[in-house]
Coordinates of C-alpha atoms in Angstrom, one line a residue:
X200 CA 58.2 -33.5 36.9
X201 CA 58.1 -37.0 38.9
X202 CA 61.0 -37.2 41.8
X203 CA 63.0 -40.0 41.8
X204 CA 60.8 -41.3 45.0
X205 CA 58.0 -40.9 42.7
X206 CA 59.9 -42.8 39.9
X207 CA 60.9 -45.2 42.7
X208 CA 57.3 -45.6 42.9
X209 CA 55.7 -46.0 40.0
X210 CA 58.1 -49.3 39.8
X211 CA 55.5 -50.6 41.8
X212 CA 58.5 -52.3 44.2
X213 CA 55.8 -54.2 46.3
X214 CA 55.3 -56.4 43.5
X215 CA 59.1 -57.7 42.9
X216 CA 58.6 -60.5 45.4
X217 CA 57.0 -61.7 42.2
X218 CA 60.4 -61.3 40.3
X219 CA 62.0 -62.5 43.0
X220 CA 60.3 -65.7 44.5
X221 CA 60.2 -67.6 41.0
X222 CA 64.0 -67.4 40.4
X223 CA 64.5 -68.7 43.9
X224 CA 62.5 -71.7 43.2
X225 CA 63.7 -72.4 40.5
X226 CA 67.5 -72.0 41.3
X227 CA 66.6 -74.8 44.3
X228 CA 65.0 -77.1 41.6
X229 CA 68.2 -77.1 40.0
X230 CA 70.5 -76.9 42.5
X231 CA 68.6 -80.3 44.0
X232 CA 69.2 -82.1 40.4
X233 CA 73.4 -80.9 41.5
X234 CA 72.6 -78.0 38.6
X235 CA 73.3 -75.0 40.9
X236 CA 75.8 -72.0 38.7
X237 CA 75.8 -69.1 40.7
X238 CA 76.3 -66.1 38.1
X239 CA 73.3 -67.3 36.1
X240 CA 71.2 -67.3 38.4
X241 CA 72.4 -63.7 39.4
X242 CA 71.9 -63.1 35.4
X243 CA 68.0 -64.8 35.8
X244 CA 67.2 -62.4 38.8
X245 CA 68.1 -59.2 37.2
X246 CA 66.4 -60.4 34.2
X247 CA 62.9 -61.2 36.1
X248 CA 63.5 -57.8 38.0
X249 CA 64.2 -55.6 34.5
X250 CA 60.9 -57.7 33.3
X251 CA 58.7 -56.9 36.3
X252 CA 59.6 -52.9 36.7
X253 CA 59.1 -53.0 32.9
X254 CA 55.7 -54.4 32.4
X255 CA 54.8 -52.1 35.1
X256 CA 55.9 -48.6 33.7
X257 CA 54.6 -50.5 30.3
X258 CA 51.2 -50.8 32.2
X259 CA 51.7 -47.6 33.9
X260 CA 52.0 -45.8 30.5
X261 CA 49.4 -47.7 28.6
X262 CA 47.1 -47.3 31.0
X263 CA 47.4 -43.8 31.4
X264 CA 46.9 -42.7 28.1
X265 CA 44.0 -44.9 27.7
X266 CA 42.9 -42.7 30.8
X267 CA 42.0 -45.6 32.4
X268 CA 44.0 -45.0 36.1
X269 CA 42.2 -41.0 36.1
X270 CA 39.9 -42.1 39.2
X271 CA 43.0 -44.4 40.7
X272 CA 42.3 -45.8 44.6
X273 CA 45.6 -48.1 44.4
X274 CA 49.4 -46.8 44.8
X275 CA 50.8 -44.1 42.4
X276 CA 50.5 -44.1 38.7
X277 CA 53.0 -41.1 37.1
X278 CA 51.0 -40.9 33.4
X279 CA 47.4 -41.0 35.0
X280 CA 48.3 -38.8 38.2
X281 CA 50.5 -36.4 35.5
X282 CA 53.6 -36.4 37.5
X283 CA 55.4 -37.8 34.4
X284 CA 55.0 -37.8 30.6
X285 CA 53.8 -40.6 29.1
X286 CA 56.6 -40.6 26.6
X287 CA 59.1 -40.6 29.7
X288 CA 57.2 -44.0 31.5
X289 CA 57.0 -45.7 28.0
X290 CA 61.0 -44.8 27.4
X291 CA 61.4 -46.1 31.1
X292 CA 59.3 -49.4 30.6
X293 CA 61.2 -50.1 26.7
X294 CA 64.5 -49.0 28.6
X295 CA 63.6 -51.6 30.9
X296 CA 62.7 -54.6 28.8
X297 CA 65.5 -54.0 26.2
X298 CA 68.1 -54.5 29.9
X299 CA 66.2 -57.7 30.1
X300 CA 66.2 -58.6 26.4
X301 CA 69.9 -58.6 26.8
X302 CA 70.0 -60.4 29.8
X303 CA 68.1 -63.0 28.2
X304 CA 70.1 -63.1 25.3
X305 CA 73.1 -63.9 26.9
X306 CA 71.5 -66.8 29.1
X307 CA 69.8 -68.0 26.0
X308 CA 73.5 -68.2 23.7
X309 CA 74.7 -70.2 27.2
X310 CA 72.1 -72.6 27.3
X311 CA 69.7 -73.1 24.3
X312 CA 69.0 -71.1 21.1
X313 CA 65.3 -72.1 21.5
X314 CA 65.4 -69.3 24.7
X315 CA 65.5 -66.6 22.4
X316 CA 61.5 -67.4 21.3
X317 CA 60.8 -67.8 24.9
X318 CA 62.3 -64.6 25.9
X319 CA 60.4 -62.6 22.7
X320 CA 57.2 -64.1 23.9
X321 CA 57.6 -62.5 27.4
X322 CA 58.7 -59.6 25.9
X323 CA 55.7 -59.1 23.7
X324 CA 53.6 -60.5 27.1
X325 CA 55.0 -58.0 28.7
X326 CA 53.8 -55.0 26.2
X327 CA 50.5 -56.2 25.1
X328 CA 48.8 -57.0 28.5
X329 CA 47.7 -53.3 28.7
X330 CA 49.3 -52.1 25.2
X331 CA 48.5 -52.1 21.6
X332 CA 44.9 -52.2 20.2
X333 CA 43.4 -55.2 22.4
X334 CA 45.6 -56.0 25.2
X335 CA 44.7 -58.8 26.9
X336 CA 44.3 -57.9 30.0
X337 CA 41.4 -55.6 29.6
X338 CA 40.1 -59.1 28.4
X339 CA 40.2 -61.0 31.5
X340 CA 43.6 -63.2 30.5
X341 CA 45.6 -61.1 32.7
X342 CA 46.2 -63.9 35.9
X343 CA 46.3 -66.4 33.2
X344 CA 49.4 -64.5 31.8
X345 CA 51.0 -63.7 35.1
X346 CA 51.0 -67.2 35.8
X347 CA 52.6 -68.6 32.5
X348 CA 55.0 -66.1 32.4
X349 CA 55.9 -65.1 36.3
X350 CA 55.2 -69.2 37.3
X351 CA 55.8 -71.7 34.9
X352 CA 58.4 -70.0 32.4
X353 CA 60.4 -68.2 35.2
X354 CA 60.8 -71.2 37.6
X355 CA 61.5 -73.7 34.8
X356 CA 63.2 -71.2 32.6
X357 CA 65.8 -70.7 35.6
X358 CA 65.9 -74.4 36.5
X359 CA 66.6 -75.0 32.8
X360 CA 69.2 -72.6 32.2
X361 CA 71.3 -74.1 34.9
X362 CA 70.9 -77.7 35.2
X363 CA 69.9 -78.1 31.4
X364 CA 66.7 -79.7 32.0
X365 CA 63.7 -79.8 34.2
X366 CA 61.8 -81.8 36.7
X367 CA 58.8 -81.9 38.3
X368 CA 59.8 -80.6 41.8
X369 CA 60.3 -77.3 39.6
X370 CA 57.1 -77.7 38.1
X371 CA 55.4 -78.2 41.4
X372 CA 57.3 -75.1 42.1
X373 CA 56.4 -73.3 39.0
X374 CA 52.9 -73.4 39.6
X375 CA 52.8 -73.1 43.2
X376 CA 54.8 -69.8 42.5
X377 CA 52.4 -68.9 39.6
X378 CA 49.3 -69.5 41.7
X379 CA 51.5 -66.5 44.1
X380 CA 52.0 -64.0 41.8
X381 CA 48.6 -64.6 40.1
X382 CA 46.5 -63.8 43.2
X383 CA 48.4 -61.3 43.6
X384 CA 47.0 -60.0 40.3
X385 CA 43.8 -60.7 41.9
X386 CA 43.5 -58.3 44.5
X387 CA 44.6 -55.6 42.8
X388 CA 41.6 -56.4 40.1
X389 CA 39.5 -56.8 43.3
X390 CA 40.1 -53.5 44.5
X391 CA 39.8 -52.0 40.7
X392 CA 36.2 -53.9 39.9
X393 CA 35.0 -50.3 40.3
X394 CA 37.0 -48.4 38.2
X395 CA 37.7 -50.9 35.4
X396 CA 34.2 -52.0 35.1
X397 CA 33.6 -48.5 34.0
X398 CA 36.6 -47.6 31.8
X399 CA 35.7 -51.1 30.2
X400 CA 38.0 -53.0 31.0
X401 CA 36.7 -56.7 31.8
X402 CA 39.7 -57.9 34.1
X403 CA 38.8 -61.5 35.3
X404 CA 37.5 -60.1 38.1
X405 CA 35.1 -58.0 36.1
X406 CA 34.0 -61.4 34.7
X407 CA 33.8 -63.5 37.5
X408 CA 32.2 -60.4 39.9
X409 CA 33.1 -59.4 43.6
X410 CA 32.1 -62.8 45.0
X411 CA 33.8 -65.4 42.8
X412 CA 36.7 -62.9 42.9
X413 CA 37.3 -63.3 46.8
X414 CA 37.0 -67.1 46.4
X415 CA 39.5 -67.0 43.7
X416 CA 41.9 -65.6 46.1
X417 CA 41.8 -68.0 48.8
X418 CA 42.2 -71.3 46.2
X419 CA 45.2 -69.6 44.5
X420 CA 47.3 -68.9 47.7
X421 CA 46.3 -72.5 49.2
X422 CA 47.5 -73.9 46.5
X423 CA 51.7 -73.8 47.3
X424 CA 50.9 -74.8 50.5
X425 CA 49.1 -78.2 49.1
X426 CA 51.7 -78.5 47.0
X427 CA 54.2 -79.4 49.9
X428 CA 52.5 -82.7 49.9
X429 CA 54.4 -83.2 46.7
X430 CA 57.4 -81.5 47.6
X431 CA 58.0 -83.2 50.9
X432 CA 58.9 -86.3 48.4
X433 CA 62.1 -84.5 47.0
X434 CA 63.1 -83.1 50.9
X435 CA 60.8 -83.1 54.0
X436 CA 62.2 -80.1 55.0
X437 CA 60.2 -78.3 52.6
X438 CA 57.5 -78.6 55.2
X439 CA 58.8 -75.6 56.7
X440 CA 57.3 -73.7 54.5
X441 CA 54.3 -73.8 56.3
X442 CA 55.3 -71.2 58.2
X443 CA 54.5 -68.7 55.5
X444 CA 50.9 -70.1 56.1
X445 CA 49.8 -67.9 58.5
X446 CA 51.2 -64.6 56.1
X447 CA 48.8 -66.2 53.4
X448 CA 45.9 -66.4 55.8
X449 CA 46.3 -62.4 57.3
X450 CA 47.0 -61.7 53.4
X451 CA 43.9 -63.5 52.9
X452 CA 41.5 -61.3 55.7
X453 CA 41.0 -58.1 53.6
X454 CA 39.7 -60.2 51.0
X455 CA 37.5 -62.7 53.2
X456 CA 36.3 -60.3 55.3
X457 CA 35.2 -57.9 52.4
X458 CA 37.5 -54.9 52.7
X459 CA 36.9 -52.9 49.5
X460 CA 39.2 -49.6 47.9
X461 CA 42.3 -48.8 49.9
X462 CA 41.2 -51.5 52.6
X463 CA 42.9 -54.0 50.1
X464 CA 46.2 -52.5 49.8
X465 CA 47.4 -54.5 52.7
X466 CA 46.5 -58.0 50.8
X467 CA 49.1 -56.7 47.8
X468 CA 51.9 -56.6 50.2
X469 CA 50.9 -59.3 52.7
X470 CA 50.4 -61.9 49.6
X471 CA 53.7 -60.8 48.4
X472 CA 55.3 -61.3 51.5
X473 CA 53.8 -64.9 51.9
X474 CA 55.2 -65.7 48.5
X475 CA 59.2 -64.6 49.1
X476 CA 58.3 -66.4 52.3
X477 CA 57.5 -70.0 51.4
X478 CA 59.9 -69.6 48.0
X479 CA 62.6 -68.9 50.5
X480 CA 62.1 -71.9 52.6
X481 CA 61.6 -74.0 50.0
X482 CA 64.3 -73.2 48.2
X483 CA 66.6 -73.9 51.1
X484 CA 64.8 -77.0 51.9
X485 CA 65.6 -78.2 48.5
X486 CA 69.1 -76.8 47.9
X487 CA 70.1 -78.8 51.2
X488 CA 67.9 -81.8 50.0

């Protein structure tokens, strides 16, 4: 039986910057249109948190039974390394979306109706990236999905809920944050090319190969920091944010300088940390305008 460090774990908790980072950007982007109300955007974060630990049991579970994580290199899956039953994680990953369903329900009867088909969308993202008969992320849509859903819908979903519309400093937000969490996505497909390629599952970066793969990487965390041009037009502090460049480029090295397996664990965490880093400072930058 899993411990409850084990549990702790499988939540994958290097990935909530990616829970965390849009709903600061996009609690900025409306606070910098005078929208700022501070218990939703408390409700939005424990509603991209419930998502993220839920999609990742989900994945943990569906994975696991598909016995696709039985030769795993990355951090600790509880169905594939047996420590848990898979009827446990999948109770644990529906346990977790149903906390966010209700979340979002709640935001959704405060704001707009039309949430509600939002909210079942990234619920039924959330199961079907490695669940049901062809998920799509064993079909190389995975990144594409983690930046709709983790970029565009959370920073503009929490923008919306709050100020009641959008702008484009939250879409230049949105998908700077997406283009974040997406290479974060990346690496760890990097590091499973191995393993995935032959369980079958065709990941992006089983499509686009090793190479193309590490090239991704570098565009997609460049990106936000391009992206300041735009931003510096709402507030010029947001130009701080360049100080998360140097995170990005140390998150970058594994994957430049061709680390494979294990030796890409670091790139997880350090393109995480580059993320919270530059969503923090911009958010400031644009709460205080």
């Amino acid at each position: 039986m899993a411990t409850a460090a084990q549990w702790i774990e499988g939540a994958r908790p290097r990935t909530l910057p990616n829970a965390i980072a849009p709903v600061l950007a996009g609690t900025a982007a409306a606070a910098s249109v005078g929208g700022f109300v501070w218990w939703k955007a408390i409700l939005c974060l424990l509603l991209s948190v419930a998502l993220i630990i839920g999609v990742n049991y989900a994945n943990d579970y569906s994975d696991g039974i598909r016995g696709t994580d039985d030769e795993r290199v990355g951090p600790l899956r509880l169905v594939g390394s047996k420590l848990a039953a898979p009827a446990a994680v999948r109770n644990a990953a529906i346990a977790c979306l149903t906390v966010g369903a209700v979340i979002g329900l709640v935001l959704a009867i405060t704001s707009a109706w039309w949430l509600i088909l939002v909210g079942a969308a990234c619920l039924a993202g959330a199961w079907f990236y490695t669940g049901g008969r062809n998920p799509y992320g064993y079909s190389g849509f995975g990144e594409i999905a983690v930046f709709v859903f983790f970029g565009l819908v959370a920073v503009l979903g929490t923008e919306f809920v709050q100020a009641g519309r959008v702008d484009w400093a939250g879409l230049v937000c949105a998908v700077s944050v997406g283009a974040f969490s997406s290479a974060v996505l990346v690496t760890n497909n990097l590091r499973d090319i191995p393993t995935d390629t032959e369980s079958g599952k065709l990941t992006l970066a089983v499509r686009l190969g090793d190479a193309h793969t590490r090239t991704l990487h570098m565009v997609l965390i460049l990106i936000p920091f391009l992206a300041l041009a735009l931003l510096v037009w709402r507030s010029p502090w947001t130009l701080a944010a360049l100080v998360a460049l140097p995170l990005a480029i140390r998150a970058n090295e594994p994957v430049r300088t061709g680390k494979n397996g294990p030796g890409l664990i670091p790139a997880l965490a350090g393109t995480g940390q580059a993320m919270l880093v530059w969503s923090a400072i911009v958010a400031v930058a644009l709460a205080v305008g």
